Amino acid sequence: MDSFEIRKKFLDFFSERGHTIVPSSSLIPDDPSVLLTTAGMQQFKKYFTGELDAMKDFGSQKIVSIQKCFRTSDIEEVGDKTHLTFFEMLGNFSFDDYFKKEAIKYAWELITEILNISTERITVSIFKGDKQTPHDGESYKIWHEIGLPENKIITGNRTDNFWGPTGDEGPCGPTTEIYIDNIEVWNLVFNEYYKEKSGKFAKVDNPGVDTGMGLERLAAILQGADDVFETDIFHPLTSKINDLTPGLDQRIIRILADHLRACIFLAGNEVLPSNKESGYILRRLLRRILAYKIKYDIHADIFPESIKVIKDKFGKIYPELKETEKILKILEDERLKFQETVGRGIKEIDKYSAITGKEAFYLYETFGLPFELIMELSPAKIIKNLKKEDFDKEFEKHQKISRAGAEKKFGGHGLTLDTGELKAGSEKEVKKAIQLHTATHLLHWALREVLGKEVQQMGSDINPERTRFDFSFDRKMTPEEIKKVEDLVNQKIKENLPVYSKEIPKEEAEKTGALHFFKQKYPDIVRVYFIGSEASGGIISSEFCAGPHVNYTSQIRGVKILKEESVGAGIRRIRAKIE
Ligand code: SER
């Protein structure tokens, strides 16, 4: 049974039982609690909480989908037979419709009757309960009634048999997992709780079902394949890699196949390589591919070749993959940018007889080699004493030095300001640069309002004359969009919103969704600048930032956008001045 047939059988089964088929949402989620879509339920979160009405939007309270997912938690595991970063998740969902009994029966019927897996191969697990939420005896009873003997129903703890919430609050509940030949394939989540911010689990009166089954693992089982890379899903790509570079180790082929497929899907879903958030995830995967390309002498053009294979295999289901030129450009731009530097970094490693945190940080800073890649590319004997915490310490030390530099220049010399981002030399200039600094935060906010939340800051440079702001966006802005951004900024200046900062523990600050550079190391206590307050109609902007800023937006007077231009693939630059 090939993967197309499996997808079809799954969708047909649930659609025949009253489920509406909903297409996969993008890998970029509409949910700030995660960087990338990690589960099928993400696009339906608001139906579980009751904020949205599924009957109104889908004509049914029962949904079936096949969702593109990406999980960073397994990156280090990739290379074995089962772990992947990108995968497809088959799922059925009920929003206050059916619950445990039907969900378990559907799963059983699909697996044993439609997919013809013999019952002896099946084991399940259920939640054993703890101080926070009780044992899921109901699921136990249902499995027992279906005919599973006691020794085939095992109990698991919270880590294994309780799902969610994604983020610090939201729907969640006990799970029952289905194993075939001891491989976990299907996770049935019973959302009967809402975890509140306080940590309390409140029972909900609209319980729902959220299930997820990894397509690749299921295909491996149904195709009698020894691992997911031998299924029809991966075979065209692994054999292409093997043809291009015969003799590569299996583990390297698997990592390349997983990462190449993931990068192509990420780029197809408009993720651009950058130093933060999902952009950094893409960059990290790409750098690993590029490092392998050098280390294992892979001379072929693996990007265009893989894009073609992936398009042929998945283009019918995911039309974004047909934009092969766009995807290729994103990957190739990154290759041109990093191949040489990463290559020099790899050569640099050879010069060391020992690498500790200090050298590793130097390699990271100078050649862009992420810590994990240094660990992987270096001979074991020279990294004996390399510890992640030492690397992190170096990172922090470096941050402190640059922050201290900024403070000294500002505080110490009175009238000069040089934070790296802001530069000014006289009192008058300092005042203007500060106005432009706050204007830059407003501009960042307005761009995300007008162009979408995928806009991310890529850099900024402020002098008394103008602010120059770089951001990720893949096309030219229209004159209307530019005008809209400018108008929004000026409107907020007129509204005279308060601008203020707070020092808060980093973790708390991250939870508020304050904008910051993902993966940049921040100290444990960070300063966050806010624009707007509850009293003024809500906070519109919050960013990790050392300042300085004006106290009220009206102190900026007005802002004019001078120019919008491209500064490389997927990066736009805006210049603006105070009027
Ligand atoms: N949300 C659950 C999971 O991701 C079931 O879909 O495993």
Coordinates of C-alpha atoms and ligand atoms in Angstrom, one line a residue:
M1 CA 0.0 0.0 0.0
D2 CA 1.8 3.2 -1.1
S3 CA 1.5 6.5 0.7
F4 CA -1.1 7.8 -1.7
E5 CA -3.4 4.9 -0.9
I6 CA -2.8 5.3 2.8
R7 CA -3.7 9.0 2.7
K8 CA -6.8 8.3 0.7
K9 CA -8.0 5.4 2.9
F10 CA -7.6 7.5 6.0
L11 CA -9.5 10.5 4.6
D12 CA -12.2 8.3 3.1
F13 CA -12.7 6.4 6.3
F14 CA -13.4 9.4 8.4
S15 CA -15.3 11.3 5.7
E16 CA -17.7 8.4 5.3
R17 CA -18.3 8.8 9.1
G18 CA -19.3 12.4 8.9
H19 CA -15.9 14.2 9.1
T20 CA -15.2 17.2 6.9
I21 CA -11.9 17.0 5.1
V22 CA -9.8 20.2 5.9
P23 CA -6.6 20.8 4.1
S24 CA -3.2 21.1 5.9
S25 CA -2.5 24.5 7.2
S26 CA 0.9 26.2 6.6
L27 CA 4.1 25.1 8.4
I28 CA 4.1 28.7 9.7
P29 CA 1.4 28.5 12.4
D30 CA -1.2 31.1 13.3
D31 CA -0.3 30.3 16.9
P32 CA 2.4 32.3 18.8
S33 CA 3.1 29.4 21.2
V34 CA 5.1 27.5 18.6
L35 CA 7.6 28.5 15.9
L36 CA 6.4 26.0 13.4
T37 CA 3.3 23.8 13.1
T38 CA 4.0 20.7 15.3
A39 CA 0.6 19.0 15.2
G40 CA -2.6 18.7 13.3
M41 CA -4.6 20.2 16.2
Q42 CA -2.8 23.6 16.0
Q43 CA -5.1 25.1 13.3
F44 CA -8.1 23.9 15.3
K45 CA -7.1 25.2 18.8
K46 CA -9.9 27.8 18.8
Y47 CA -12.5 25.2 18.0
F48 CA -11.4 23.2 21.1
T49 CA -11.7 26.2 23.3
G50 CA -15.0 27.2 21.9
E51 CA -13.8 30.5 20.6
L52 CA -14.7 29.4 17.1
D53 CA -17.6 27.3 15.9
A54 CA -16.7 24.3 13.7
M55 CA -20.3 23.8 12.6
K56 CA -20.3 27.3 11.2
D57 CA -16.9 27.1 9.5
F58 CA -16.8 23.5 8.3
G59 CA -20.5 22.3 8.5
S60 CA -19.5 19.7 11.0
Q61 CA -18.0 19.2 14.5
K62 CA -15.9 16.4 13.1
I63 CA -12.8 17.0 11.1
V64 CA -10.2 14.9 9.3
S65 CA -6.9 16.3 8.0
I66 CA -3.4 15.4 6.9
Q67 CA -1.1 18.1 8.4
K68 CA 2.4 19.1 7.5
C69 CA 4.4 19.1 10.7
F70 CA 7.9 20.0 11.9
R71 CA 9.4 19.1 15.2
T72 CA 12.8 20.4 16.4
S73 CA 12.7 18.2 19.4
D74 CA 14.0 15.2 17.3
I75 CA 16.7 16.9 15.3
E76 CA 19.5 15.2 17.2
E77 CA 17.8 11.8 16.7
V78 CA 17.5 12.1 13.0
G79 CA 19.8 9.5 11.3
D80 CA 18.2 6.5 13.0
K81 CA 15.3 4.5 11.5
T82 CA 12.3 6.4 12.8
H83 CA 13.0 10.0 13.6
L84 CA 12.2 12.9 11.3
T85 CA 12.0 16.7 11.5
F86 CA 9.4 17.2 8.9
F87 CA 6.5 14.7 8.7
E88 CA 2.9 14.4 7.8
M89 CA 0.3 13.7 10.5
L90 CA -3.0 12.0 9.8
G91 CA -5.6 13.2 12.3
N92 CA -9.3 13.1 13.2
F93 CA -10.8 15.7 15.5
S94 CA -14.1 16.0 17.3
F95 CA -15.1 19.3 18.9
D96 CA -17.7 18.6 21.5
D97 CA -19.1 15.7 19.4
Y98 CA -18.0 12.2 19.9
F99 CA -15.5 11.3 22.7
K100 CA -13.4 8.4 23.9
K101 CA -15.6 5.5 23.0
E102 CA -16.1 6.4 19.3
A103 CA -12.5 7.7 18.9
I104 CA -11.1 4.4 20.1
K105 CA -13.5 2.3 18.1
Y106 CA -12.8 4.3 14.9
A107 CA -9.0 3.8 15.4
W108 CA -9.4 0.1 16.0
E109 CA -11.6 -0.4 13.0
L110 CA -9.3 1.6 10.7
I111 CA -6.2 -0.3 11.8
T112 CA -7.6 -3.8 12.0
E113 CA -10.2 -3.8 9.2
I114 CA -9.2 -1.2 6.7
L115 CA -5.5 -1.5 7.0
N116 CA -5.7 -5.2 7.9
I117 CA -3.2 -5.2 10.7
S118 CA -3.7 -8.3 12.8
T119 CA -4.8 -7.7 16.4
E120 CA -1.9 -9.6 17.9
R121 CA 0.5 -6.9 16.7
I122 CA -1.3 -4.2 18.7
T123 CA -0.5 -2.9 22.2
V124 CA -2.0 0.3 23.7
S125 CA -1.1 2.6 26.5
I126 CA -3.3 4.8 28.7
F127 CA -2.7 7.5 31.3
K128 CA -2.1 6.1 34.8
G129 CA -3.0 9.3 36.6
D130 CA -1.0 11.5 39.0
K131 CA -1.6 14.2 41.6
Q132 CA -2.8 16.7 38.9
T133 CA -5.3 14.6 36.9
P134 CA -6.7 11.1 37.5
H135 CA -6.2 7.7 35.9
D136 CA -8.0 7.3 32.6
G137 CA -10.1 4.3 33.6
E138 CA -12.7 5.1 30.9
S139 CA -10.2 4.4 28.1
Y140 CA -9.0 1.3 29.8
K141 CA -12.6 0.0 30.0
I142 CA -13.2 0.7 26.3
W143 CA -10.1 -1.1 25.2
H144 CA -11.0 -4.0 27.4
E145 CA -14.5 -4.2 25.9
I146 CA -13.0 -4.2 22.4
G147 CA -11.2 -7.3 23.4
L148 CA -7.7 -6.3 24.2
P149 CA -6.3 -8.5 27.0
E150 CA -5.0 -6.8 30.2
N151 CA -1.4 -7.4 29.3
K152 CA -1.8 -5.4 26.1
I153 CA -3.0 -2.3 27.9
I154 CA -0.1 -0.7 29.6
T155 CA -0.2 2.5 31.7
G156 CA 2.1 5.5 31.2
N157 CA 2.9 8.6 33.1
R158 CA 2.3 12.3 32.2
T159 CA 5.3 12.5 29.9
D160 CA 4.1 9.7 27.7
N161 CA 0.3 9.8 28.1
F162 CA -0.8 13.3 28.6
W163 CA -0.8 15.8 25.8
G164 CA -0.6 19.6 25.7
P165 CA -1.1 22.3 26.0
T166 CA 1.2 23.9 23.4
G167 CA 2.4 27.0 25.2
D168 CA 1.6 27.7 28.9
E169 CA -2.2 27.4 28.7
G170 CA -4.8 25.7 26.5
P171 CA -6.7 22.5 25.9
C172 CA -5.0 19.3 27.0
G173 CA -5.8 15.9 28.3
P174 CA -4.9 12.2 28.7
T175 CA -3.9 10.2 25.7
T176 CA -4.2 6.6 24.6
E177 CA -1.4 5.5 22.3
I178 CA -1.5 2.7 19.8
Y179 CA 1.6 0.6 19.1
I180 CA 2.1 -1.8 16.3
D181 CA 5.0 -4.2 16.7
N182 CA 6.0 -2.0 19.6
I183 CA 6.3 1.1 17.4
E184 CA 4.2 4.0 18.5
V185 CA 2.0 5.0 15.6
W186 CA -1.2 6.7 16.8
N187 CA -1.8 9.2 19.6
L188 CA -5.4 9.8 20.6
V189 CA -5.8 12.8 22.8
F190 CA -8.9 13.5 24.9
N191 CA -9.0 17.1 25.5
E192 CA -11.1 17.2 28.7
Y193 CA -9.0 19.8 30.5
Y194 CA -8.0 23.4 30.0
K195 CA -4.7 24.1 31.7
E196 CA -4.9 27.6 33.1
K197 CA -1.9 30.0 33.3
S198 CA -1.9 29.4 37.1
G199 CA -1.1 25.7 36.3
K200 CA -4.5 24.5 37.3
F201 CA -6.2 21.9 35.2
A202 CA -9.9 22.8 34.8
K203 CA -12.3 20.3 33.5
V204 CA -14.1 21.6 30.4
D205 CA -17.7 21.1 29.5
N206 CA -17.0 20.7 25.7
P207 CA -14.5 17.8 25.7
G208 CA -12.9 17.1 22.3
V209 CA -10.8 14.5 20.5
D210 CA -7.5 15.2 18.8
T211 CA -5.6 12.4 17.2
G212 CA -2.3 12.2 15.3
M213 CA -0.7 9.4 13.4
G214 CA 2.7 9.8 11.7
L215 CA 2.2 8.9 8.0
E216 CA 5.8 7.8 7.5
R217 CA 5.9 5.3 10.4
L218 CA 2.5 3.9 9.3
A219 CA 3.8 3.5 5.8
A220 CA 6.9 1.7 7.0
I221 CA 4.7 -0.8 8.9
L222 CA 2.3 -1.4 6.0
Q223 CA 5.1 -1.7 3.5
G224 CA 7.1 -4.1 5.7
A225 CA 10.0 -1.6 5.4
D226 CA 12.7 -1.7 7.9
D227 CA 12.7 2.0 8.4
V228 CA 10.9 5.1 7.3
F229 CA 13.6 5.9 4.7
E230 CA 12.8 2.7 2.8
T231 CA 9.1 3.6 2.2
D232 CA 7.8 4.9 -1.1
I233 CA 7.8 8.4 0.7
F234 CA 11.5 8.6 0.9
H235 CA 12.8 6.0 -1.5
P236 CA 13.1 8.4 -4.6
L237 CA 15.1 10.8 -2.6
T238 CA 17.4 8.4 -0.8
S239 CA 18.1 6.6 -4.0
K240 CA 18.8 9.9 -5.8
I241 CA 21.3 10.8 -3.0
N242 CA 22.9 7.4 -3.3
D243 CA 23.2 7.8 -7.1
L244 CA 24.8 11.2 -6.8
T245 CA 27.3 10.1 -4.2
P246 CA 27.7 6.3 -4.1
G247 CA 29.1 4.9 -0.9
L248 CA 27.7 7.3 1.6
D249 CA 27.0 5.9 5.0
Q250 CA 23.3 5.1 5.7
R251 CA 23.1 7.5 8.6
I252 CA 24.4 10.4 6.4
I253 CA 21.9 9.5 3.7
R254 CA 19.1 9.5 6.1
I255 CA 20.1 12.9 7.6
L256 CA 20.5 14.4 4.2
A257 CA 17.1 13.0 3.0
D258 CA 15.3 14.3 6.1
H259 CA 16.9 17.7 6.1
L260 CA 16.6 18.2 2.3
R261 CA 12.9 17.4 2.3
A262 CA 12.3 19.5 5.4
C263 CA 14.2 22.5 3.9
I264 CA 12.3 22.3 0.7
F265 CA 9.0 22.2 2.5
L266 CA 10.0 25.1 4.8
A267 CA 11.1 27.2 1.9
G268 CA 7.9 26.3 0.0
N269 CA 6.0 27.5 3.0
E270 CA 7.8 30.9 2.9
V271 CA 10.2 30.4 5.7
L272 CA 13.5 32.3 4.9
P273 CA 16.8 31.5 6.4
S274 CA 17.6 34.0 9.2
N275 CA 19.1 34.2 12.6
K276 CA 15.9 33.9 14.5
E277 CA 12.9 31.8 15.1
S278 CA 11.8 29.5 12.2
G279 CA 14.3 31.1 9.9
Y280 CA 17.1 29.9 12.2
I281 CA 15.8 26.4 12.1
L282 CA 15.9 26.4 8.3
R283 CA 19.4 27.9 8.4
R284 CA 20.6 25.3 10.9
L285 CA 19.4 22.4 8.7
L286 CA 20.9 24.0 5.6
R287 CA 24.3 24.5 7.2
R288 CA 24.4 20.9 8.2
I289 CA 23.6 19.9 4.6
L290 CA 26.3 22.2 3.4
A291 CA 28.8 21.0 5.9
Y292 CA 28.2 17.3 4.9
K293 CA 28.5 18.3 1.3
I294 CA 32.0 19.5 2.0
K295 CA 33.0 16.8 4.4
Y296 CA 31.8 13.9 2.3
D297 CA 32.8 15.4 -1.0
I298 CA 29.4 15.6 -2.5
H299 CA 29.9 17.5 -5.7
A300 CA 26.5 17.2 -7.3
D301 CA 23.9 19.9 -7.3
I302 CA 21.9 18.3 -4.6
F303 CA 19.5 21.2 -4.2
P304 CA 18.0 21.3 -7.7
E305 CA 18.1 17.5 -7.9
S306 CA 16.2 17.1 -4.6
I307 CA 13.7 19.8 -5.3
K308 CA 12.8 17.9 -8.5
V309 CA 12.4 14.6 -6.7
I310 CA 10.3 16.2 -3.9
K311 CA 8.1 18.1 -6.4
D312 CA 7.4 14.9 -8.3
K313 CA 6.5 13.0 -5.1
F314 CA 4.5 15.6 -3.2
G315 CA 3.6 18.3 -5.7
K316 CA 0.2 16.9 -6.3
I317 CA -0.7 17.1 -2.6
Y318 CA 1.2 20.3 -1.7
P319 CA 0.9 22.7 -4.7
E320 CA 3.4 25.1 -3.1
L321 CA 6.2 22.7 -4.1
K322 CA 5.6 23.4 -7.7
E323 CA 7.2 26.8 -7.2
T324 CA 10.5 25.1 -7.7
E325 CA 12.4 28.2 -8.9
K326 CA 11.4 30.2 -5.8
I327 CA 12.4 27.4 -3.5
L328 CA 15.7 26.8 -5.3
K329 CA 16.6 30.5 -5.0
I330 CA 16.1 30.5 -1.3
L331 CA 18.3 27.4 -0.8
E332 CA 21.0 28.5 -3.3
D333 CA 21.3 32.0 -1.9
E334 CA 22.0 30.5 1.5
R335 CA 24.5 28.1 -0.1
L336 CA 26.4 30.9 -1.8
K337 CA 26.4 32.8 1.4
F338 CA 27.6 30.0 3.7
Q339 CA 29.3 27.3 1.7
E340 CA 32.7 29.1 1.7
T341 CA 32.5 30.2 5.3
V342 CA 31.4 26.8 6.6
G343 CA 34.1 25.2 4.5
R344 CA 36.8 27.4 6.1
G345 CA 35.3 26.6 9.5
I346 CA 35.7 22.9 8.8
K347 CA 39.4 23.4 7.8
E348 CA 39.9 25.5 10.9
I349 CA 38.8 22.6 13.1
D350 CA 41.7 20.6 11.7
K351 CA 44.1 23.1 13.2
Y352 CA 43.1 22.4 16.8
S353 CA 44.4 19.7 19.0
A354 CA 41.7 20.5 21.6
I355 CA 38.4 22.4 21.4
T356 CA 36.8 23.8 24.5
G357 CA 33.9 26.2 24.9
K358 CA 36.1 29.1 24.0
E359 CA 37.3 27.7 20.7
A360 CA 33.8 26.5 19.9
F361 CA 32.4 30.0 20.4
Y362 CA 35.1 31.4 18.2
L363 CA 34.2 28.9 15.5
Y364 CA 30.5 29.8 15.9
E365 CA 31.1 33.5 15.7
T366 CA 33.6 33.5 12.9
F367 CA 32.4 30.7 10.7
G368 CA 28.8 30.3 11.6
L369 CA 29.2 26.7 12.8
P370 CA 26.5 25.9 15.3
F371 CA 27.6 24.1 18.4
E372 CA 26.0 20.8 17.4
L373 CA 27.8 20.9 14.1
I374 CA 31.2 21.5 15.8
M375 CA 30.5 18.5 18.0
E376 CA 29.7 16.4 15.0
L377 CA 32.4 17.5 12.6
S378 CA 35.3 17.3 15.1
P379 CA 37.3 14.1 15.8
A380 CA 36.2 12.7 19.1
K381 CA 39.6 13.1 20.8
I382 CA 39.8 16.9 20.3
I383 CA 36.3 17.6 21.8
K384 CA 36.8 15.4 24.9
N385 CA 36.5 18.5 27.1
L386 CA 33.9 20.4 25.1
K387 CA 30.8 21.1 27.1
K388 CA 27.7 22.9 26.1
E389 CA 27.6 24.9 29.3
D390 CA 31.1 26.2 28.7
F391 CA 30.1 27.3 25.2
D392 CA 27.0 29.0 26.7
K393 CA 29.2 30.8 29.2
E394 CA 31.4 32.2 26.5
F395 CA 28.3 33.3 24.7
E396 CA 27.0 35.1 27.8
K397 CA 30.4 36.7 28.4
H398 CA 30.4 38.0 24.9
Q399 CA 26.9 39.5 25.3
K400 CA 28.0 41.2 28.5
I401 CA 31.0 42.7 26.9
S402 CA 28.9 44.2 24.0
R403 CA 26.3 45.5 26.4
A404 CA 28.8 47.0 28.7
G405 CA 30.4 48.7 25.7
A406 CA 27.0 50.2 24.7
E407 CA 26.3 51.5 28.2
K408 CA 29.7 53.1 28.6
K409 CA 29.5 54.9 25.3
F410 CA 26.1 56.3 26.2
G411 CA 26.3 56.9 29.9
G412 CA 30.0 57.6 30.0
H413 CA 30.4 60.3 27.4
G414 CA 27.1 62.1 28.0
L415 CA 26.5 63.3 24.5
T416 CA 27.6 60.5 22.4
L417 CA 25.6 57.4 21.8
D418 CA 26.7 54.2 20.1
T419 CA 24.8 51.1 21.0
G420 CA 25.7 49.4 17.8
E421 CA 22.3 50.1 16.5
L422 CA 22.2 53.9 17.3
K423 CA 24.9 56.4 16.6
A424 CA 24.9 60.1 17.5
G425 CA 27.5 62.7 18.5
S426 CA 25.8 65.8 20.0
E427 CA 22.8 66.4 22.3
K428 CA 20.7 67.4 19.3
E429 CA 21.7 64.3 17.4
V430 CA 21.1 62.0 20.4
K431 CA 17.6 63.4 20.7
K432 CA 16.9 62.7 17.0
A433 CA 18.3 59.2 17.1
I434 CA 16.2 58.4 20.1
Q435 CA 13.1 59.6 18.3
L436 CA 14.0 57.5 15.3
H437 CA 14.6 54.5 17.6
T438 CA 11.1 54.6 18.9
A439 CA 9.8 55.2 15.4
T440 CA 11.7 52.1 14.3
H441 CA 9.7 50.0 16.9
L442 CA 6.5 51.5 15.5
L443 CA 7.6 50.8 12.0
H444 CA 8.3 47.2 12.9
W445 CA 4.9 46.9 14.4
A446 CA 3.1 48.5 11.4
L447 CA 4.9 46.3 8.9
R448 CA 3.7 43.2 10.7
E449 CA 0.2 44.7 10.8
V450 CA 0.1 45.4 7.1
L451 CA 2.3 42.6 5.6
G452 CA 1.7 39.8 8.1
K453 CA 3.4 38.4 11.2
E454 CA 6.0 36.5 9.1
V455 CA 7.8 39.8 8.8
Q456 CA 10.8 39.7 11.0
Q457 CA 13.4 42.2 11.8
M458 CA 16.7 41.4 10.1
G459 CA 18.7 44.4 11.3
S460 CA 18.6 48.1 11.9
D461 CA 20.9 51.1 11.8
I462 CA 19.9 54.5 13.2
N463 CA 21.7 57.8 12.9
P464 CA 20.3 61.3 13.5
E465 CA 19.3 61.6 9.8
R466 CA 17.3 58.4 9.3
T467 CA 16.5 54.9 10.4
R468 CA 17.3 52.0 8.2
F469 CA 15.3 48.9 8.9
D470 CA 15.8 45.5 7.3
F471 CA 13.1 42.9 7.4
S472 CA 12.2 39.6 5.9
F473 CA 9.6 39.8 3.1
D474 CA 9.8 38.3 -0.3
R475 CA 8.5 40.9 -2.7
K476 CA 8.4 44.6 -3.3
M477 CA 5.9 46.5 -1.2
T478 CA 3.2 48.2 -3.2
P479 CA 2.9 52.0 -2.9
E480 CA -0.5 51.5 -1.1
E481 CA 1.2 49.2 1.5
I482 CA 4.0 51.7 2.1
K483 CA 1.4 54.5 2.6
K484 CA -0.6 52.3 5.0
V485 CA 2.5 51.5 7.1
E486 CA 3.4 55.2 7.2
D487 CA -0.1 56.2 8.1
L488 CA -0.3 53.6 10.9
V489 CA 2.9 54.9 12.4
N490 CA 1.8 58.5 12.3
Q491 CA -1.6 57.6 13.7
K492 CA 0.1 56.0 16.7
I493 CA 2.4 59.0 17.1
K494 CA -0.7 61.2 17.2
E495 CA -2.4 59.0 19.8
N496 CA 0.5 59.9 22.1
L497 CA 1.0 56.4 23.5
P498 CA 3.3 55.9 26.5
V499 CA 6.7 54.2 25.9
Y500 CA 8.2 52.5 28.9
S501 CA 10.4 49.5 29.8
K502 CA 10.5 46.8 32.4
E503 CA 13.2 44.4 33.5
I504 CA 11.8 41.0 33.6
P505 CA 13.1 37.4 33.8
K506 CA 13.9 36.2 30.3
E507 CA 11.5 33.3 30.4
E508 CA 8.6 35.5 31.4
A509 CA 9.4 38.0 28.7
E510 CA 9.5 35.3 26.1
K511 CA 6.1 34.1 27.1
T512 CA 4.6 37.6 26.6
G513 CA 5.5 37.2 22.9
A514 CA 7.9 40.2 23.0
L515 CA 9.8 40.3 19.8
H516 CA 13.4 39.2 20.0
F517 CA 16.1 37.5 18.1
F518 CA 15.6 33.8 18.4
K519 CA 18.7 31.9 19.5
Q520 CA 20.5 35.0 20.5
K521 CA 21.6 34.5 24.0
Y522 CA 20.0 37.0 26.4
P523 CA 20.9 37.4 30.1
D524 CA 18.5 36.0 32.7
I525 CA 16.9 39.4 33.2
V526 CA 16.0 41.3 30.1
R527 CA 14.7 44.7 29.4
V528 CA 11.5 44.9 27.3
Y529 CA 10.2 48.1 25.8
F530 CA 6.5 48.5 25.5
I531 CA 4.5 51.0 23.4
G532 CA 0.9 51.6 24.6
S533 CA -0.8 50.5 27.8
E534 CA -4.1 49.0 28.8
A535 CA -5.3 52.5 29.6
S536 CA -4.4 53.7 26.1
G537 CA -6.2 50.8 24.4
G538 CA -3.7 48.1 24.7
I539 CA 0.1 47.4 24.2
I540 CA 0.8 47.4 20.5
S541 CA 4.6 46.7 20.6
S542 CA 6.9 44.9 23.0
E543 CA 10.5 44.2 22.1
F544 CA 13.6 43.0 23.9
C545 CA 15.6 46.2 23.7
A546 CA 18.2 48.1 25.8
G547 CA 16.8 51.5 24.7
P548 CA 16.9 54.4 24.9
H549 CA 13.5 55.6 23.7
V550 CA 11.2 58.6 24.0
N551 CA 8.6 58.6 26.8
Y552 CA 5.6 59.4 24.7
T553 CA 5.1 58.7 21.0
S554 CA 4.1 62.3 20.3
Q555 CA 7.7 63.3 21.0
I556 CA 8.5 61.8 17.6
R557 CA 6.3 64.4 15.7
G558 CA 5.9 62.5 12.4
V559 CA 7.6 59.9 10.2
K560 CA 8.1 59.8 6.5
I561 CA 9.2 56.6 4.6
L562 CA 11.9 57.6 2.1
K563 CA 12.6 54.4 0.3
E564 CA 11.8 50.7 0.1
E565 CA 14.2 48.4 -1.6
S566 CA 15.6 44.9 -1.8
V567 CA 18.9 44.0 -0.1
G568 CA 19.1 40.4 -1.0
A569 CA 16.8 37.4 -1.3
G570 CA 13.7 37.8 0.8
I571 CA 15.1 40.9 2.6
R572 CA 13.7 44.4 2.2
R573 CA 15.0 47.6 3.5
I574 CA 13.1 50.7 4.5
R575 CA 14.6 54.1 5.2
A576 CA 12.5 56.6 7.1
K577 CA 13.1 60.0 8.6
I578 CA 11.5 62.3 11.2
E579 CA 9.3 65.1 9.6
Ligands
SER1 N1 -1.7 16.5 19.3 C1 -1.3 15.1 19.4 C2 0.1 14.9 18.9 O1 0.6 15.8 18.3 C3 -2.3 14.3 18.6 O2 -2.6 14.8 17.4 O3 0.6 13.9 19.1

